[in-house]
mmCIF file of C-alpha atoms in Angstrom:
data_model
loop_
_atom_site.group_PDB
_atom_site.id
_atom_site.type_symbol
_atom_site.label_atom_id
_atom_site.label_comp_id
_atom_site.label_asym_id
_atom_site.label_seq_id
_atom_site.Cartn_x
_atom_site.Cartn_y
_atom_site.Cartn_z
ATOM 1 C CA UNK A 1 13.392 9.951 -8.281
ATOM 2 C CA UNK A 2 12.067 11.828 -4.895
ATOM 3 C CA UNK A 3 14.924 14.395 -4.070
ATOM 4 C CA UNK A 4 15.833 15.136 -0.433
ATOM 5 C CA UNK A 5 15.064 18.805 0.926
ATOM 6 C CA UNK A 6 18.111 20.566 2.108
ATOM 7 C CA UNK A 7 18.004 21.290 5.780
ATOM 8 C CA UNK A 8 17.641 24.687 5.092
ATOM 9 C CA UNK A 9 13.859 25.621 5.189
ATOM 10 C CA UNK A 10 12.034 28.155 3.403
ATOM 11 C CA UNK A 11 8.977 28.865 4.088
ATOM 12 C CA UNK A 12 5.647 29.059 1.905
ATOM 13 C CA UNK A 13 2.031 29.269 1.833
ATOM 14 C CA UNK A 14 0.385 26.562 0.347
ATOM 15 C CA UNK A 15 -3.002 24.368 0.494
ATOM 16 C CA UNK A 16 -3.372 20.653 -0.527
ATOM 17 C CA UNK A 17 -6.216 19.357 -1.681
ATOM 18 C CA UNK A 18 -8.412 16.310 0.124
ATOM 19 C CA UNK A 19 -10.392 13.598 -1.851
ATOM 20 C CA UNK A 20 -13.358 12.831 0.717
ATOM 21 C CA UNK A 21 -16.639 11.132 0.535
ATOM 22 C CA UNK A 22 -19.238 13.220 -0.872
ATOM 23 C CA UNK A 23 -20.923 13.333 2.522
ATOM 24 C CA UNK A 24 -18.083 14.683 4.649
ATOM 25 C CA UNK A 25 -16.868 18.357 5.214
ATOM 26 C CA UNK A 26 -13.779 19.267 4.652
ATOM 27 C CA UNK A 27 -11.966 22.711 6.251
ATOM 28 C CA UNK A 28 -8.726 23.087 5.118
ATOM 29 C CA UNK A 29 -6.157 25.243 6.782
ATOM 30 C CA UNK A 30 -3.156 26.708 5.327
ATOM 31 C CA UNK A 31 0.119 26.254 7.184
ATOM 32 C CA UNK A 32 3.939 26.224 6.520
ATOM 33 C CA UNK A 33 5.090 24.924 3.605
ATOM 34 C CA UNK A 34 9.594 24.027 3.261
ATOM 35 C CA UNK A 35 10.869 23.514 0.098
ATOM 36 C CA UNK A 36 15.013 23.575 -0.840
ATOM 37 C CA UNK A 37 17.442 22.962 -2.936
ATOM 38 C CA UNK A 38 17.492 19.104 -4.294
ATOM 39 C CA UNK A 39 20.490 17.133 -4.590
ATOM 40 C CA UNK A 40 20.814 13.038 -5.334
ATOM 41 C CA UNK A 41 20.565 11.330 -2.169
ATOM 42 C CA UNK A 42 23.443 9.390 -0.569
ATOM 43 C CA UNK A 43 23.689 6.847 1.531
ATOM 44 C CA UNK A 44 20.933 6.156 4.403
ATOM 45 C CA UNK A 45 18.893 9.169 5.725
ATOM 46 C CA UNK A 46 19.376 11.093 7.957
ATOM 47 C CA UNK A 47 17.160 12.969 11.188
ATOM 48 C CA UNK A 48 18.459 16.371 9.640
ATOM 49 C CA UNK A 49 17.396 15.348 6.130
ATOM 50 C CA UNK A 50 13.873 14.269 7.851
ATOM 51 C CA UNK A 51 13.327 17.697 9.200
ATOM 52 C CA UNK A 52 12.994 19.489 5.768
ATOM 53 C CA UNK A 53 10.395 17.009 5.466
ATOM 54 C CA UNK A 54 8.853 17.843 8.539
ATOM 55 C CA UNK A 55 7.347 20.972 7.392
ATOM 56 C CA UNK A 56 3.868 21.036 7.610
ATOM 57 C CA UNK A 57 1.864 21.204 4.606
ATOM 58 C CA UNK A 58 -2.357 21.684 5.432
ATOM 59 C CA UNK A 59 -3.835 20.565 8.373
ATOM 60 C CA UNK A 60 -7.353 18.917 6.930
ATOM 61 C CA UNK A 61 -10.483 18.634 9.853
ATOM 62 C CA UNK A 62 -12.601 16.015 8.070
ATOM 63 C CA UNK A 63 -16.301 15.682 9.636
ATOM 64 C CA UNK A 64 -16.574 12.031 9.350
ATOM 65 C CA UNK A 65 -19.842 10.684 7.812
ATOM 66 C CA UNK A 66 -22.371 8.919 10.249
ATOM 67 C CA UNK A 67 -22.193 5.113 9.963
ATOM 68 C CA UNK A 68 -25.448 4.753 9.018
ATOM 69 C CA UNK A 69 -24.906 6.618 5.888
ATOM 70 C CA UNK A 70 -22.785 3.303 4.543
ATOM 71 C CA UNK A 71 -24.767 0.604 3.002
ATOM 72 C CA UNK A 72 -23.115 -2.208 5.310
ATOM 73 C CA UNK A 73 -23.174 -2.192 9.100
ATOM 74 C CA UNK A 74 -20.079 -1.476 11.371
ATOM 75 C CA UNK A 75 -18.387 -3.291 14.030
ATOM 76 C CA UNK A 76 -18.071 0.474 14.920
ATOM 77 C CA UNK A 77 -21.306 0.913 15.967
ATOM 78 C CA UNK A 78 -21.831 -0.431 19.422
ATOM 79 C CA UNK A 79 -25.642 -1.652 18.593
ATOM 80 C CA UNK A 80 -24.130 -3.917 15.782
ATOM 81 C CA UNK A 81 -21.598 -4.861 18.480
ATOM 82 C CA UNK A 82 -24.067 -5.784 21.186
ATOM 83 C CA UNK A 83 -26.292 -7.346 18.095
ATOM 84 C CA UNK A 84 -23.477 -9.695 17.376
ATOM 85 C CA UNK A 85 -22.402 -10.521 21.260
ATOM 86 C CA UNK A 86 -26.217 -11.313 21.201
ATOM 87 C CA UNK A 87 -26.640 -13.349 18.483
ATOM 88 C CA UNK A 88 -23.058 -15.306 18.740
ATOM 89 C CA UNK A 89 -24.260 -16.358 22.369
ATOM 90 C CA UNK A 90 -27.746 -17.838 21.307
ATOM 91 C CA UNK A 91 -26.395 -19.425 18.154
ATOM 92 C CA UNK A 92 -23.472 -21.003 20.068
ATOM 93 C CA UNK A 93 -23.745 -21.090 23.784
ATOM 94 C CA UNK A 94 -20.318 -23.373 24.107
ATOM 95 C CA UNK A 95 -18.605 -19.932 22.375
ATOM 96 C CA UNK A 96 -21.420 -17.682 24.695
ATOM 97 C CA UNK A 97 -19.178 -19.156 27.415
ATOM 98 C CA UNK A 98 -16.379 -18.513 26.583
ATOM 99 C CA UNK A 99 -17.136 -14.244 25.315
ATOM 100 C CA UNK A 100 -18.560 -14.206 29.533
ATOM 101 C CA UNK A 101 -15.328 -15.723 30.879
ATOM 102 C CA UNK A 102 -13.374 -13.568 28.286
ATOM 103 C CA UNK A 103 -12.382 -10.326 30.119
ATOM 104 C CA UNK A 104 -10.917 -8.013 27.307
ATOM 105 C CA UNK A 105 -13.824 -6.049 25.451
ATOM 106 C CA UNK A 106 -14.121 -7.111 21.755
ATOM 107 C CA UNK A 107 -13.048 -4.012 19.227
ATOM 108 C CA UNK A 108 -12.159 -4.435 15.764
ATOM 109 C CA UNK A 109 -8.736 -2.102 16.271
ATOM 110 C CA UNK A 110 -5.488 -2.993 15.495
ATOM 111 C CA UNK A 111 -2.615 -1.031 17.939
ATOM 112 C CA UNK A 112 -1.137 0.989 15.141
ATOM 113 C CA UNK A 113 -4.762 2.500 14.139
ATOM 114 C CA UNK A 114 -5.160 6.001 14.568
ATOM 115 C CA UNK A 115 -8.554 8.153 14.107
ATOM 116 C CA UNK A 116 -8.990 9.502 10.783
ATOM 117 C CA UNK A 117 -6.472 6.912 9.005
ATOM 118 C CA UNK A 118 -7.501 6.149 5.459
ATOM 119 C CA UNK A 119 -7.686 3.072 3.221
ATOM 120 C CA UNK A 120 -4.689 3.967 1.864
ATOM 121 C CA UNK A 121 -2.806 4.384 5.140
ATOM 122 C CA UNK A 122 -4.135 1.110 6.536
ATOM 123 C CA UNK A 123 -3.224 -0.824 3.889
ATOM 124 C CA UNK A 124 0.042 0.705 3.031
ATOM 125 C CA UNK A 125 0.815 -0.201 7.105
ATOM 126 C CA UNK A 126 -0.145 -3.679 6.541
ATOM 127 C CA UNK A 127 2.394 -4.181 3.926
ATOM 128 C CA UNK A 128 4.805 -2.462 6.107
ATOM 129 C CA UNK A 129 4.444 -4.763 8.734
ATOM 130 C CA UNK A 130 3.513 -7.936 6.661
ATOM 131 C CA UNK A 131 6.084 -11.033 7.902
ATOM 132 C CA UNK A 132 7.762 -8.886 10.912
ATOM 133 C CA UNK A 133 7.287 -8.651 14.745
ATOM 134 C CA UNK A 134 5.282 -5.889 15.852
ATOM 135 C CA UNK A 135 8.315 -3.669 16.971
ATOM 136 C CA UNK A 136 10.546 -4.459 13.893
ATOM 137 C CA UNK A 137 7.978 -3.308 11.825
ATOM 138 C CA UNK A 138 7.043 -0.152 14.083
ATOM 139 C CA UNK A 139 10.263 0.943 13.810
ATOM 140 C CA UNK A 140 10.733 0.354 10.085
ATOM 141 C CA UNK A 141 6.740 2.931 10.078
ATOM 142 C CA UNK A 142 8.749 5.616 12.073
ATOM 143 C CA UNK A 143 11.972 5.463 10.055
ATOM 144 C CA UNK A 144 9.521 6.066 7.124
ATOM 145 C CA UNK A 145 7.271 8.782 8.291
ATOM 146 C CA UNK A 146 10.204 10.588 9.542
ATOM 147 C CA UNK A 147 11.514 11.043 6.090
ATOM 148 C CA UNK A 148 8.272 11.187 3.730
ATOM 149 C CA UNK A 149 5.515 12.800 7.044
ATOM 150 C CA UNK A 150 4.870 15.791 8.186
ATOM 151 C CA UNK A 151 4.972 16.697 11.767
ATOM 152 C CA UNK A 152 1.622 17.100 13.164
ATOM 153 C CA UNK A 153 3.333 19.971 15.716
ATOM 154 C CA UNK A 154 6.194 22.193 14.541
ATOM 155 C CA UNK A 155 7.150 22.849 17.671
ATOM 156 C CA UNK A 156 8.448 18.725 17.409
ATOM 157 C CA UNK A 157 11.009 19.940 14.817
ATOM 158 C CA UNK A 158 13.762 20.196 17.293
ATOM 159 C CA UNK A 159 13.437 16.972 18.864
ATOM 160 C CA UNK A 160 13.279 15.665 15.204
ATOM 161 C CA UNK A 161 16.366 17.098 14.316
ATOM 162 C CA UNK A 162 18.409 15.568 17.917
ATOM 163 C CA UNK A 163 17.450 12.211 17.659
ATOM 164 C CA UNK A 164 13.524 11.297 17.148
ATOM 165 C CA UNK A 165 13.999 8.647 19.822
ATOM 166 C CA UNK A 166 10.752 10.512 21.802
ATOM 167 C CA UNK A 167 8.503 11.015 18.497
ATOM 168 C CA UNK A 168 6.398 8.109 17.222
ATOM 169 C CA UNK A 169 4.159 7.505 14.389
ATOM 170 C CA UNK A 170 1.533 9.227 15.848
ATOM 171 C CA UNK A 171 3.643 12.597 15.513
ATOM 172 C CA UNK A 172 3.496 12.580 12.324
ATOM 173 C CA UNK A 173 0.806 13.125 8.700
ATOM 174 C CA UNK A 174 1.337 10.214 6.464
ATOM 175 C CA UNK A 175 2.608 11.077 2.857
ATOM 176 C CA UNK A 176 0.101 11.418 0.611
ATOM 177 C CA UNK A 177 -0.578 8.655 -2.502
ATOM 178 C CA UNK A 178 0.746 10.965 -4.697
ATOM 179 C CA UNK A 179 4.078 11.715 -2.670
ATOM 180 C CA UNK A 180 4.625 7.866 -2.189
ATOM 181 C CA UNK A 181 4.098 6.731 -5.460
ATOM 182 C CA UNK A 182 6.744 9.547 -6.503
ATOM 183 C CA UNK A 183 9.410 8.042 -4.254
ATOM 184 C CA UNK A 184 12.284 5.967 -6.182
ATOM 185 C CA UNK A 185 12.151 2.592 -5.071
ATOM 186 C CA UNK A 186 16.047 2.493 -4.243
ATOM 187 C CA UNK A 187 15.310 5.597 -1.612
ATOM 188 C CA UNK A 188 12.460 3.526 0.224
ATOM 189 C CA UNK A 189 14.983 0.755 1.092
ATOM 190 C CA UNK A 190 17.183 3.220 2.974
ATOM 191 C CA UNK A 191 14.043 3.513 5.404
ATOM 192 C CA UNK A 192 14.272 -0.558 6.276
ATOM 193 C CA UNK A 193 11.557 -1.566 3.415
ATOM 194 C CA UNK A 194 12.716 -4.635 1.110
ATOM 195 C CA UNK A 195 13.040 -4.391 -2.609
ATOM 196 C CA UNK A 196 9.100 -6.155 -2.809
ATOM 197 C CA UNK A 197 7.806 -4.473 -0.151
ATOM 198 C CA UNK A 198 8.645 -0.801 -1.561
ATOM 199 C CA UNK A 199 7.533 -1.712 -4.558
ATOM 200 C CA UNK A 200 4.468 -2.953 -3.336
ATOM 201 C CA UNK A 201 3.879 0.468 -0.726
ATOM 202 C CA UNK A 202 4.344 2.089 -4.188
ATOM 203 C CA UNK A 203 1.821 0.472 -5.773
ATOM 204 C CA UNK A 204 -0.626 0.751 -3.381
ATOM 205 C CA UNK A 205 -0.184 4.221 -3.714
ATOM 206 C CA UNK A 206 -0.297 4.543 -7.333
ATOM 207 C CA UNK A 207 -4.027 2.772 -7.426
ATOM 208 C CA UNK A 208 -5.445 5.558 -4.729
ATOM 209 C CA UNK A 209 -3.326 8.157 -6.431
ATOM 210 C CA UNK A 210 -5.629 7.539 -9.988
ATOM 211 C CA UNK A 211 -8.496 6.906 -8.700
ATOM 212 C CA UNK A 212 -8.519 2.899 -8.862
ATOM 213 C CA UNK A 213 -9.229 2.802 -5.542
ATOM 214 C CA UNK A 214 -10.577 5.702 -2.726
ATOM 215 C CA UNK A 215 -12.336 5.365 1.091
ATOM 216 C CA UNK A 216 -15.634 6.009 -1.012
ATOM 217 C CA UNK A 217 -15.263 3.211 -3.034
ATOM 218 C CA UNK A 218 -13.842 0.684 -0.705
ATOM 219 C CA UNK A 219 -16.885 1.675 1.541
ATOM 220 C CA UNK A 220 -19.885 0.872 -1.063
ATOM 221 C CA UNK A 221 -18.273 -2.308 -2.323
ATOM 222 C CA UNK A 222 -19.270 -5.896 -0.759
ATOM 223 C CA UNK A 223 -16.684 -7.631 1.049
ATOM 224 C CA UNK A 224 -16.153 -10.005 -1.883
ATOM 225 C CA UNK A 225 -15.951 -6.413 -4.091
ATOM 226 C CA UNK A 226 -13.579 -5.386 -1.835
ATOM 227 C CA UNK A 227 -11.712 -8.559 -1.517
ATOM 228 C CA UNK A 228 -10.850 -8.746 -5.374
ATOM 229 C CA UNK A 229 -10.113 -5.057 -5.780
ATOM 230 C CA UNK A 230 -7.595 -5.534 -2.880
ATOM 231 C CA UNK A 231 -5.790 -8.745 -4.052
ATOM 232 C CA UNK A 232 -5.395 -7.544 -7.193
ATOM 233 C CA UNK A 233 -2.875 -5.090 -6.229
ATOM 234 C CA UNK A 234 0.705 -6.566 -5.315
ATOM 235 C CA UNK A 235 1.948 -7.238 -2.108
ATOM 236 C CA UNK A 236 -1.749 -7.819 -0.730
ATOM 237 C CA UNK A 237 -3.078 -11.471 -0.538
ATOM 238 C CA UNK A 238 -6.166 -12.685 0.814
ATOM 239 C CA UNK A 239 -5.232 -12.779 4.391
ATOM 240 C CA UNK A 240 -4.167 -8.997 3.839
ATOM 241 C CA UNK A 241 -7.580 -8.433 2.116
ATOM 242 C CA UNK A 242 -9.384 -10.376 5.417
ATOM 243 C CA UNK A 243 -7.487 -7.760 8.017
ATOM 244 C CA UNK A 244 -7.960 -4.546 5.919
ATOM 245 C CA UNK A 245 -11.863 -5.311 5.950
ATOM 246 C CA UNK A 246 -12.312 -6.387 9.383
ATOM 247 C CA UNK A 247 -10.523 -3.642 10.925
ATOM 248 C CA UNK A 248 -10.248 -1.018 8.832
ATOM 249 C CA UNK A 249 -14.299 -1.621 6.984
ATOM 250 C CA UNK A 250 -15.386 -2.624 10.264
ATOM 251 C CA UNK A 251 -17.280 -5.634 8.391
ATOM 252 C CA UNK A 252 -19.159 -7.821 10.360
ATOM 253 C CA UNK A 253 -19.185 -11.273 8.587
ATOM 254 C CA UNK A 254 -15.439 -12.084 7.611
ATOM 255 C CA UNK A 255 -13.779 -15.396 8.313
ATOM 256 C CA UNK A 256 -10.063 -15.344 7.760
ATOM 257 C CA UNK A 257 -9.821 -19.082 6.587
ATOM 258 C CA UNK A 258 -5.771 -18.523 6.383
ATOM 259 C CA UNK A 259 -4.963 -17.356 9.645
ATOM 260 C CA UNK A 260 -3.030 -20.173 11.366
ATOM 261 C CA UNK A 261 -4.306 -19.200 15.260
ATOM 262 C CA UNK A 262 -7.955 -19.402 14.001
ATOM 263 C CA UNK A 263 -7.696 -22.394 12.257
ATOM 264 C CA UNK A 264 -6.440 -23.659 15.450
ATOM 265 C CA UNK A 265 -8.808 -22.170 17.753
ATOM 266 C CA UNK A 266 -11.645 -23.534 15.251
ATOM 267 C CA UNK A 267 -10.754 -27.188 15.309
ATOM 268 C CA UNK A 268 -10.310 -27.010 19.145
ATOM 269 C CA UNK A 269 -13.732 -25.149 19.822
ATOM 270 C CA UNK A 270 -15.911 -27.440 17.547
ATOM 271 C CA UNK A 271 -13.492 -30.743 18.040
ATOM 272 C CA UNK A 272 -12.175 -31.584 14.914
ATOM 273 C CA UNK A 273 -8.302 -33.011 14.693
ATOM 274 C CA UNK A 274 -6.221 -30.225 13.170
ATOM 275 C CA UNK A 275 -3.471 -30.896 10.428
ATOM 276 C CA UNK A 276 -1.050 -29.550 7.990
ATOM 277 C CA UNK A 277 -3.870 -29.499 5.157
ATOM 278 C CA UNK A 278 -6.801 -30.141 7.085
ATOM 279 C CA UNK A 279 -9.354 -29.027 8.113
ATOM 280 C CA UNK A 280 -10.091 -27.182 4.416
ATOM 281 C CA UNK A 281 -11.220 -23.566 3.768
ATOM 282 C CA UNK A 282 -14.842 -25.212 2.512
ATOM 283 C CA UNK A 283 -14.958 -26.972 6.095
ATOM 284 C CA UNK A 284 -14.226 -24.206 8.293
ATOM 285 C CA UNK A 285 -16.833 -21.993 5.852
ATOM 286 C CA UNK A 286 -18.935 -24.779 6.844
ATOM 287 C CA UNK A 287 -18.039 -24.545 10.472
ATOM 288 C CA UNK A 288 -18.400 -21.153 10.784
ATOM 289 C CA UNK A 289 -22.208 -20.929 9.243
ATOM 290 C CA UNK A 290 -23.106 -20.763 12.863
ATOM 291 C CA UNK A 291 -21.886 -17.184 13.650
ATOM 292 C CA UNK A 292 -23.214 -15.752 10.571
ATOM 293 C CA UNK A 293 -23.578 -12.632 9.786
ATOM 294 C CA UNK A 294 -21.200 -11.735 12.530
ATOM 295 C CA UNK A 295 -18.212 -14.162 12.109
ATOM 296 C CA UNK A 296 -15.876 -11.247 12.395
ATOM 297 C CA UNK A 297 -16.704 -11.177 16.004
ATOM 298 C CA UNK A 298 -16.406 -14.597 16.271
ATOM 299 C CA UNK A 299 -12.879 -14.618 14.566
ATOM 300 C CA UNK A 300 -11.720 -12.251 17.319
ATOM 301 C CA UNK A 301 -12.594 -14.335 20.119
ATOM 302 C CA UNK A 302 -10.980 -17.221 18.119
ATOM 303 C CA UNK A 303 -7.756 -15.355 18.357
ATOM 304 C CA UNK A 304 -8.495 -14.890 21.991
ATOM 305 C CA UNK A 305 -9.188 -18.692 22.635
ATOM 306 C CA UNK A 306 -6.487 -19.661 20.595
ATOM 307 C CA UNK A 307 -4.034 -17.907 23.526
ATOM 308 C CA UNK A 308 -5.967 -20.307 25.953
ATOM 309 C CA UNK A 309 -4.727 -23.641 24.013
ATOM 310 C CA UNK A 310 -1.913 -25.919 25.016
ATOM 311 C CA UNK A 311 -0.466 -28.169 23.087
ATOM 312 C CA UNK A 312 -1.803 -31.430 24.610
ATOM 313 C CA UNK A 313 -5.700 -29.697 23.994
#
């Protein structure tokens, strides 16, 4: 079990160590370290108990590899972006319509995304806020990284310790695999996280924490690679799988057959009725062959269209 820190901080020198793709530099800095006494925790946490945890442990600058050094193209590069718009308008001009009227730029980004997040952190955020509204589950993420981060700023520590109510995720370094993993599975439910959920955050950690899984590996595999390695780990279904590598991959061709709104928008854009078990993955595959290789992009606009659709359409 993961003990609490006492809110009495010590300080100490210390340096963590980074797993990184072999083509990125890494300059590591060392910074405070807290460590206390342990004792069994009681009850739910508390802001005091979070700002032990607060200390900061190594602040890591990672020089991000270029794009092109991946073997798959990115929805992060804006020439595969403009390729798609391109390409989506020619090879369906009813769709080509509708990305002109469509005001909102296309970007594969979810809200919660921050620069430099990892595989790990994206997809232990996607079980966090699998099944909840956005704010629900935002609060459940800050709850969390109060107790198991580490403030980016220690000069944050105070408001920390009065209330946290002007921090937010972004204030914070996401526990490492390692530190996650550690964490009793009774102690992550005093956060907000169900029984399944922290066992599944847990286990996500665990398969980055051995190696199973790492940002280089995830990168080099195919989405259908990527897709089994994902849903073999618990908590993380197909749908999960579809998110992770269109927003977090940045992959270009991915259809998410399960999502309700797309379905929708689908049936409505090409004309087809719409039912509980209909139309069927293999005929909205077969739908989507238009957009190919870039029905990611036209997924998004889906969603978008699917905003646009009353119920008498």
């Amino acid at each position: 079990m993961t003990t609490r820190r006492s809110a009495r901080l010590v300080a100490k020198t210390a340096e963590t160590t980074v797993a990184v793709l072999p083509a990125l530099k890494v300059a590591t800095k060392a910074s405070k370290v807290t460590k206390g006494r342990t004792r069994k925790p009681k009850g739910k946490t508390s802001d005091v108990a979070a700002v032990s945890r607060a200390a900061t442990t190594t602040t890591t600058v990672v020089a991000v590899a270029p794009l092109s050094s991946f073997p798959f193209p990115s929805l992060a590069t804006p020439q595969v972006m403009e390729d798609a718009l391109r390409h989506l308008k020619a090879a369906d001009p009813k769709l080509g319509e509708f990305i002109d009227r469509t005001v909102e730029r296309c970007e594969m980004a979810l809200d919660r995304d921050q620069d430099g997040h990892t595989s790990y952190i994206s997809l232990c955020q996607s079980i966090i806020y699998q099944q909840l509204a956005g704010k629900a589950a935002a609060a459940i993420l800050l709850r969390f990284l109060k107790q198991y981060g580490t403030l980016k700023e220690e000069s944050k520590a105070d408001l920390l310790a009065a209330s946290g109510a002007s921090l937010d995720s972004s204030d914070f370094i996401f526990p490492t695999p390692q530190q996650v993993a550690a964490i009793d599975t009774e102690e992550l439910k005093n956060v907000g996280l169900g029984q399944r959920k922290a066992e599944y955050l847990k286990e996500v950690a665990s398969k980055f924490n051995d190696g199973t899984l790492s940002d280089e590996k995830l990168a080099r595999m195919s989405d259908s690679e990527a897709a089994a390695a994902l849903v073999a780990i618990r908590g993380i279904g197909p749908w999960t799988a579809d998110m992770f590598l269109m927003f977090h991959l940045k992959r270009t061709n991915i259809l998410p057959t399960l999502d309700l709104a797309v379905r929708k928008a689908m049936c409505h854009h090409f004309g087809v009725p719409f039912g509980k078990k209909t139309p069927t993955h293999e005929a909205l595959v077969e739908m989507g062959q238009i957009w190919e290789p870039y029905r990611s992009v036209a997924t998004w606009y889906m969603w978008r269209l699917s905003g646009t659709i009353t119920q008498k359409s």
